[in-house]
Amino acid sequence: MPTVEELQEKAAKYFQERPTNFPEGRPYNCCESVLLTLAEYLGIKSELIPKIATGIGAGFSLNGLTCGSISGATMAIGIKYGRETNTENPQTTWSKVDKFIEAFKQTWGATTCRQLTGLNVKTPEGMQEYLKSVHDYACTARVKFAVKKAIELLK
């Protein structure tokens, strides 16, 4: 089993590795990167991962809403602790997600991409600035944080 640090580095690599057809092809987004890594940690192999996370990165398709790192970690927590039927109590999942979000807020001061980056990445100028000075730095740190904190909650 890889160490937490190795998993953090794997998530960072997913997040930073630009494909040969960049910018049409892009690195995995924050949500995809976190979910791919945590699914591996949980021993989950599915063709749905990273598909289910593709529209969620960068605050839901570049809209600056909830950080994709939070969403990816939330999905992984749900994979392990989520309900199978509507008769089950969701409290365990909610509690773990609440702990994750609180730790994220305490560490980063916000939970939305727009607040975290200060950029509108739907504009060409915002995306250019994001790729130049935010993606490989602050956002990579958030991806690594999400993996580490989620693993603590998944143990």
PDB file of C-alpha atoms in Angstrom:
ATOM      1  CA  MET A   1       0.000   0.000   0.000  1.00  0.00           C
ATOM      2  CA  PRO A   2       1.424   3.398  -0.945  1.00  0.00           C
ATOM      3  CA  THR A   3       2.091   5.940   1.799  1.00  0.00           C
ATOM      4  CA  VAL A   4      -0.033   9.057   2.199  1.00  0.00           C
ATOM      5  CA  GLU A   5       2.826  11.126   0.794  1.00  0.00           C
ATOM      6  CA  GLU A   6       3.085   8.861  -2.259  1.00  0.00           C
ATOM      7  CA  LEU A   7      -0.659   9.181  -2.821  1.00  0.00           C
ATOM      8  CA  GLN A   8      -0.413  12.966  -2.485  1.00  0.00           C
ATOM      9  CA  GLU A   9       2.316  12.986  -5.129  1.00  0.00           C
ATOM     10  CA  LYS A  10       0.240  10.734  -7.387  1.00  0.00           C
ATOM     11  CA  ALA A  11      -2.694  13.152  -7.130  1.00  0.00           C
ATOM     12  CA  ALA A  12      -0.366  16.084  -7.852  1.00  0.00           C
ATOM     13  CA  LYS A  13       0.940  14.270 -10.933  1.00  0.00           C
ATOM     14  CA  TYR A  14      -2.597  13.615 -12.206  1.00  0.00           C
ATOM     15  CA  PHE A  15      -3.348  17.289 -11.633  1.00  0.00           C
ATOM     16  CA  GLN A  16      -0.211  18.719 -13.231  1.00  0.00           C
ATOM     17  CA  GLU A  17       0.684  16.360 -16.065  1.00  0.00           C
ATOM     18  CA  ARG A  18      -0.262  18.101 -19.281  1.00  0.00           C
ATOM     19  CA  PRO A  19      -1.092  15.787 -22.185  1.00  0.00           C
ATOM     20  CA  THR A  20       0.671  16.140 -25.513  1.00  0.00           C
ATOM     21  CA  ASN A  21      -2.392  17.827 -27.050  1.00  0.00           C
ATOM     22  CA  PHE A  22      -2.585  20.520 -24.343  1.00  0.00           C
ATOM     23  CA  PRO A  23      -4.467  22.910 -24.193  1.00  0.00           C
ATOM     24  CA  GLU A  24      -7.253  20.959 -25.931  1.00  0.00           C
ATOM     25  CA  GLY A  25      -6.442  18.038 -23.705  1.00  0.00           C
ATOM     26  CA  ARG A  26      -5.872  19.074 -20.122  1.00  0.00           C
ATOM     27  CA  PRO A  27      -4.415  17.550 -16.995  1.00  0.00           C
ATOM     28  CA  TYR A  28      -6.985  15.854 -14.818  1.00  0.00           C
ATOM     29  CA  ASN A  29      -8.899  18.501 -12.901  1.00  0.00           C
ATOM     30  CA  CYS A  30      -8.808  18.802  -9.112  1.00  0.00           C
ATOM     31  CA  CYS A  31     -11.877  16.620  -8.570  1.00  0.00           C
ATOM     32  CA  GLU A  32     -10.716  13.931 -11.012  1.00  0.00           C
ATOM     33  CA  SER A  33      -7.230  13.903  -9.484  1.00  0.00           C
ATOM     34  CA  VAL A  34      -8.444  13.543  -5.905  1.00  0.00           C
ATOM     35  CA  LEU A  35     -11.085  10.950  -6.787  1.00  0.00           C
ATOM     36  CA  LEU A  36      -8.725   8.868  -8.959  1.00  0.00           C
ATOM     37  CA  THR A  37      -6.176   8.771  -6.147  1.00  0.00           C
ATOM     38  CA  LEU A  38      -8.649   8.024  -3.350  1.00  0.00           C
ATOM     39  CA  ALA A  39     -10.418   5.367  -5.420  1.00  0.00           C
ATOM     40  CA  GLU A  40      -7.056   3.666  -5.831  1.00  0.00           C
ATOM     41  CA  TYR A  41      -6.515   3.945  -2.073  1.00  0.00           C
ATOM     42  CA  LEU A  42      -9.932   2.301  -1.515  1.00  0.00           C
ATOM     43  CA  GLY A  43      -9.187  -0.436  -4.068  1.00  0.00           C
ATOM     44  CA  ILE A  44     -11.944   0.754  -6.407  1.00  0.00           C
ATOM     45  CA  LYS A  45     -11.518   0.279 -10.129  1.00  0.00           C
ATOM     46  CA  SER A  46     -14.336   1.579 -12.266  1.00  0.00           C
ATOM     47  CA  GLU A  47     -14.695   3.026 -15.738  1.00  0.00           C
ATOM     48  CA  LEU A  48     -16.851   5.694 -14.089  1.00  0.00           C
ATOM     49  CA  ILE A  49     -13.799   7.211 -12.422  1.00  0.00           C
ATOM     50  CA  PRO A  50     -12.744   9.840 -13.508  1.00  0.00           C
ATOM     51  CA  LYS A  51     -15.827  10.315 -15.729  1.00  0.00           C
ATOM     52  CA  ILE A  52     -18.122  11.242 -12.846  1.00  0.00           C
ATOM     53  CA  ALA A  53     -15.701  13.944 -11.722  1.00  0.00           C
ATOM     54  CA  THR A  54     -14.989  15.612 -15.081  1.00  0.00           C
ATOM     55  CA  GLY A  55     -17.754  18.222 -14.883  1.00  0.00           C
ATOM     56  CA  ILE A  56     -17.038  19.046 -11.262  1.00  0.00           C
ATOM     57  CA  GLY A  57     -13.496  20.413 -11.397  1.00  0.00           C
ATOM     58  CA  ALA A  58     -12.760  24.148 -11.162  1.00  0.00           C
ATOM     59  CA  GLY A  59     -15.906  24.771  -9.192  1.00  0.00           C
ATOM     60  CA  PHE A  60     -18.265  22.837 -11.455  1.00  0.00           C
ATOM     61  CA  SER A  61     -17.116  23.307 -15.043  1.00  0.00           C
ATOM     62  CA  LEU A  62     -15.072  26.484 -14.455  1.00  0.00           C
ATOM     63  CA  ASN A  63     -17.943  28.253 -12.651  1.00  0.00           C
ATOM     64  CA  GLY A  64     -15.951  28.984  -9.491  1.00  0.00           C
ATOM     65  CA  LEU A  65     -18.295  27.156  -7.135  1.00  0.00           C
ATOM     66  CA  THR A  66     -17.232  24.444  -4.648  1.00  0.00           C
ATOM     67  CA  CYS A  67     -13.567  23.481  -5.008  1.00  0.00           C
ATOM     68  CA  GLY A  68     -13.237  20.208  -6.896  1.00  0.00           C
ATOM     69  CA  SER A  69     -10.808  18.900  -4.279  1.00  0.00           C
ATOM     70  CA  ILE A  70     -13.661  19.025  -1.774  1.00  0.00           C
ATOM     71  CA  SER A  71     -16.005  17.336  -4.238  1.00  0.00           C
ATOM     72  CA  GLY A  72     -13.542  14.540  -5.036  1.00  0.00           C
ATOM     73  CA  ALA A  73     -12.922  13.842  -1.358  1.00  0.00           C
ATOM     74  CA  THR A  74     -16.666  13.937  -0.674  1.00  0.00           C
ATOM     75  CA  MET A  75     -17.291  11.373  -3.408  1.00  0.00           C
ATOM     76  CA  ALA A  76     -14.585   9.098  -2.004  1.00  0.00           C
ATOM     77  CA  ILE A  77     -16.064   9.357   1.489  1.00  0.00           C
ATOM     78  CA  GLY A  78     -19.428   8.488  -0.048  1.00  0.00           C
ATOM     79  CA  ILE A  79     -17.943   5.477  -1.825  1.00  0.00           C
ATOM     80  CA  LYS A  80     -16.835   4.069   1.512  1.00  0.00           C
ATOM     81  CA  TYR A  81     -19.521   5.291   3.917  1.00  0.00           C
ATOM     82  CA  GLY A  82     -22.475   6.225   1.715  1.00  0.00           C
ATOM     83  CA  ARG A  83     -25.870   4.621   1.806  1.00  0.00           C
ATOM     84  CA  GLU A  84     -27.004   1.750  -0.361  1.00  0.00           C
ATOM     85  CA  THR A  85     -30.706   2.396   0.263  1.00  0.00           C
ATOM     86  CA  ASN A  86     -32.824   5.325   1.350  1.00  0.00           C
ATOM     87  CA  THR A  87     -33.715   3.533   4.572  1.00  0.00           C
ATOM     88  CA  GLU A  88     -30.154   3.845   5.861  1.00  0.00           C
ATOM     89  CA  ASN A  89     -29.050   6.756   8.024  1.00  0.00           C
ATOM     90  CA  PRO A  90     -26.644   9.087   6.149  1.00  0.00           C
ATOM     91  CA  GLN A  91     -25.245  10.607   9.362  1.00  0.00           C
ATOM     92  CA  THR A  92     -21.867   8.817   9.236  1.00  0.00           C
ATOM     93  CA  THR A  93     -21.182  10.182   5.756  1.00  0.00           C
ATOM     94  CA  TRP A  94     -22.423  13.657   6.650  1.00  0.00           C
ATOM     95  CA  SER A  95     -20.262  13.748   9.756  1.00  0.00           C
ATOM     96  CA  LYS A  96     -17.112  12.784   7.882  1.00  0.00           C
ATOM     97  CA  VAL A  97     -17.799  15.256   5.077  1.00  0.00           C
ATOM     98  CA  ASP A  98     -18.495  17.990   7.657  1.00  0.00           C
ATOM     99  CA  LYS A  99     -15.123  17.271   9.297  1.00  0.00           C
ATOM    100  CA  PHE A 100     -13.407  17.411   5.915  1.00  0.00           C
ATOM    101  CA  ILE A 101     -15.033  20.711   4.927  1.00  0.00           C
ATOM    102  CA  GLU A 102     -14.250  22.291   8.300  1.00  0.00           C
ATOM    103  CA  ALA A 103     -10.578  21.281   8.031  1.00  0.00           C
ATOM    104  CA  PHE A 104     -10.443  22.592   4.453  1.00  0.00           C
ATOM    105  CA  LYS A 105     -11.996  25.929   5.505  1.00  0.00           C
ATOM    106  CA  GLN A 106      -9.647  26.265   8.458  1.00  0.00           C
ATOM    107  CA  THR A 107      -6.636  25.571   6.258  1.00  0.00           C
ATOM    108  CA  TRP A 108      -7.557  27.541   3.130  1.00  0.00           C
ATOM    109  CA  GLY A 109     -10.050  30.133   4.398  1.00  0.00           C
ATOM    110  CA  ALA A 110     -12.699  29.387   1.767  1.00  0.00           C
ATOM    111  CA  THR A 111     -14.386  26.548  -0.098  1.00  0.00           C
ATOM    112  CA  THR A 112     -15.135  27.969  -3.543  1.00  0.00           C
ATOM    113  CA  CYS A 113     -12.734  28.166  -6.455  1.00  0.00           C
ATOM    114  CA  ARG A 114     -13.540  31.805  -7.089  1.00  0.00           C
ATOM    115  CA  GLN A 115     -12.694  32.725  -3.469  1.00  0.00           C
ATOM    116  CA  LEU A 116      -9.639  30.469  -3.364  1.00  0.00           C
ATOM    117  CA  THR A 117      -8.108  31.638  -6.633  1.00  0.00           C
ATOM    118  CA  GLY A 118      -9.508  35.155  -6.895  1.00  0.00           C
ATOM    119  CA  LEU A 119      -9.988  34.468 -10.613  1.00  0.00           C
ATOM    120  CA  ASN A 120     -12.794  33.958 -13.083  1.00  0.00           C
ATOM    121  CA  VAL A 121     -11.371  31.044 -15.058  1.00  0.00           C
ATOM    122  CA  LYS A 122     -14.222  31.184 -17.564  1.00  0.00           C
ATOM    123  CA  THR A 123     -12.517  34.211 -19.130  1.00  0.00           C
ATOM    124  CA  PRO A 124      -9.406  33.747 -21.295  1.00  0.00           C
ATOM    125  CA  GLU A 125      -7.489  36.188 -19.070  1.00  0.00           C
ATOM    126  CA  GLY A 126      -8.556  34.410 -15.882  1.00  0.00           C
ATOM    127  CA  MET A 127      -7.618  31.005 -17.284  1.00  0.00           C
ATOM    128  CA  GLN A 128      -4.257  32.297 -18.494  1.00  0.00           C
ATOM    129  CA  GLU A 129      -3.447  33.737 -15.057  1.00  0.00           C
ATOM    130  CA  TYR A 130      -4.694  30.558 -13.359  1.00  0.00           C
ATOM    131  CA  LEU A 131      -2.440  28.317 -15.459  1.00  0.00           C
ATOM    132  CA  LYS A 132       0.513  30.683 -15.021  1.00  0.00           C
ATOM    133  CA  SER A 133       0.409  31.302 -11.289  1.00  0.00           C
ATOM    134  CA  VAL A 134      -2.214  29.233  -9.454  1.00  0.00           C
ATOM    135  CA  HIS A 135      -2.720  25.730 -10.908  1.00  0.00           C
ATOM    136  CA  ASP A 136       0.689  24.210 -10.253  1.00  0.00           C
ATOM    137  CA  TYR A 137       1.074  25.941  -6.904  1.00  0.00           C
ATOM    138  CA  ALA A 138      -1.885  26.799  -4.660  1.00  0.00           C
ATOM    139  CA  CYS A 139      -4.335  24.411  -6.316  1.00  0.00           C
ATOM    140  CA  THR A 140      -1.845  21.550  -6.276  1.00  0.00           C
ATOM    141  CA  ALA A 141      -1.378  22.146  -2.544  1.00  0.00           C
ATOM    142  CA  ARG A 142      -5.161  21.920  -2.078  1.00  0.00           C
ATOM    143  CA  VAL A 143      -5.301  18.667  -4.060  1.00  0.00           C
ATOM    144  CA  LYS A 144      -2.579  17.199  -1.840  1.00  0.00           C
ATOM    145  CA  PHE A 145      -4.339  18.446   1.296  1.00  0.00           C
ATOM    146  CA  ALA A 146      -7.620  16.867   0.150  1.00  0.00           C
ATOM    147  CA  VAL A 147      -5.977  13.478  -0.350  1.00  0.00           C
ATOM    148  CA  LYS A 148      -4.273  13.544   3.038  1.00  0.00           C
ATOM    149  CA  LYS A 149      -7.312  14.727   5.006  1.00  0.00           C
ATOM    150  CA  ALA A 150      -9.671  12.346   3.205  1.00  0.00           C
ATOM    151  CA  ILE A 151      -7.382   9.384   3.965  1.00  0.00           C
ATOM    152  CA  GLU A 152      -7.462  10.344   7.647  1.00  0.00           C
ATOM    153  CA  LEU A 153     -11.266  10.208   7.508  1.00  0.00           C
ATOM    154  CA  LEU A 154     -11.350   7.009   5.445  1.00  0.00           C
ATOM    155  CA  LYS A 155      -9.197   5.020   7.886  1.00  0.00           C
TER     156      LYS A 155
END
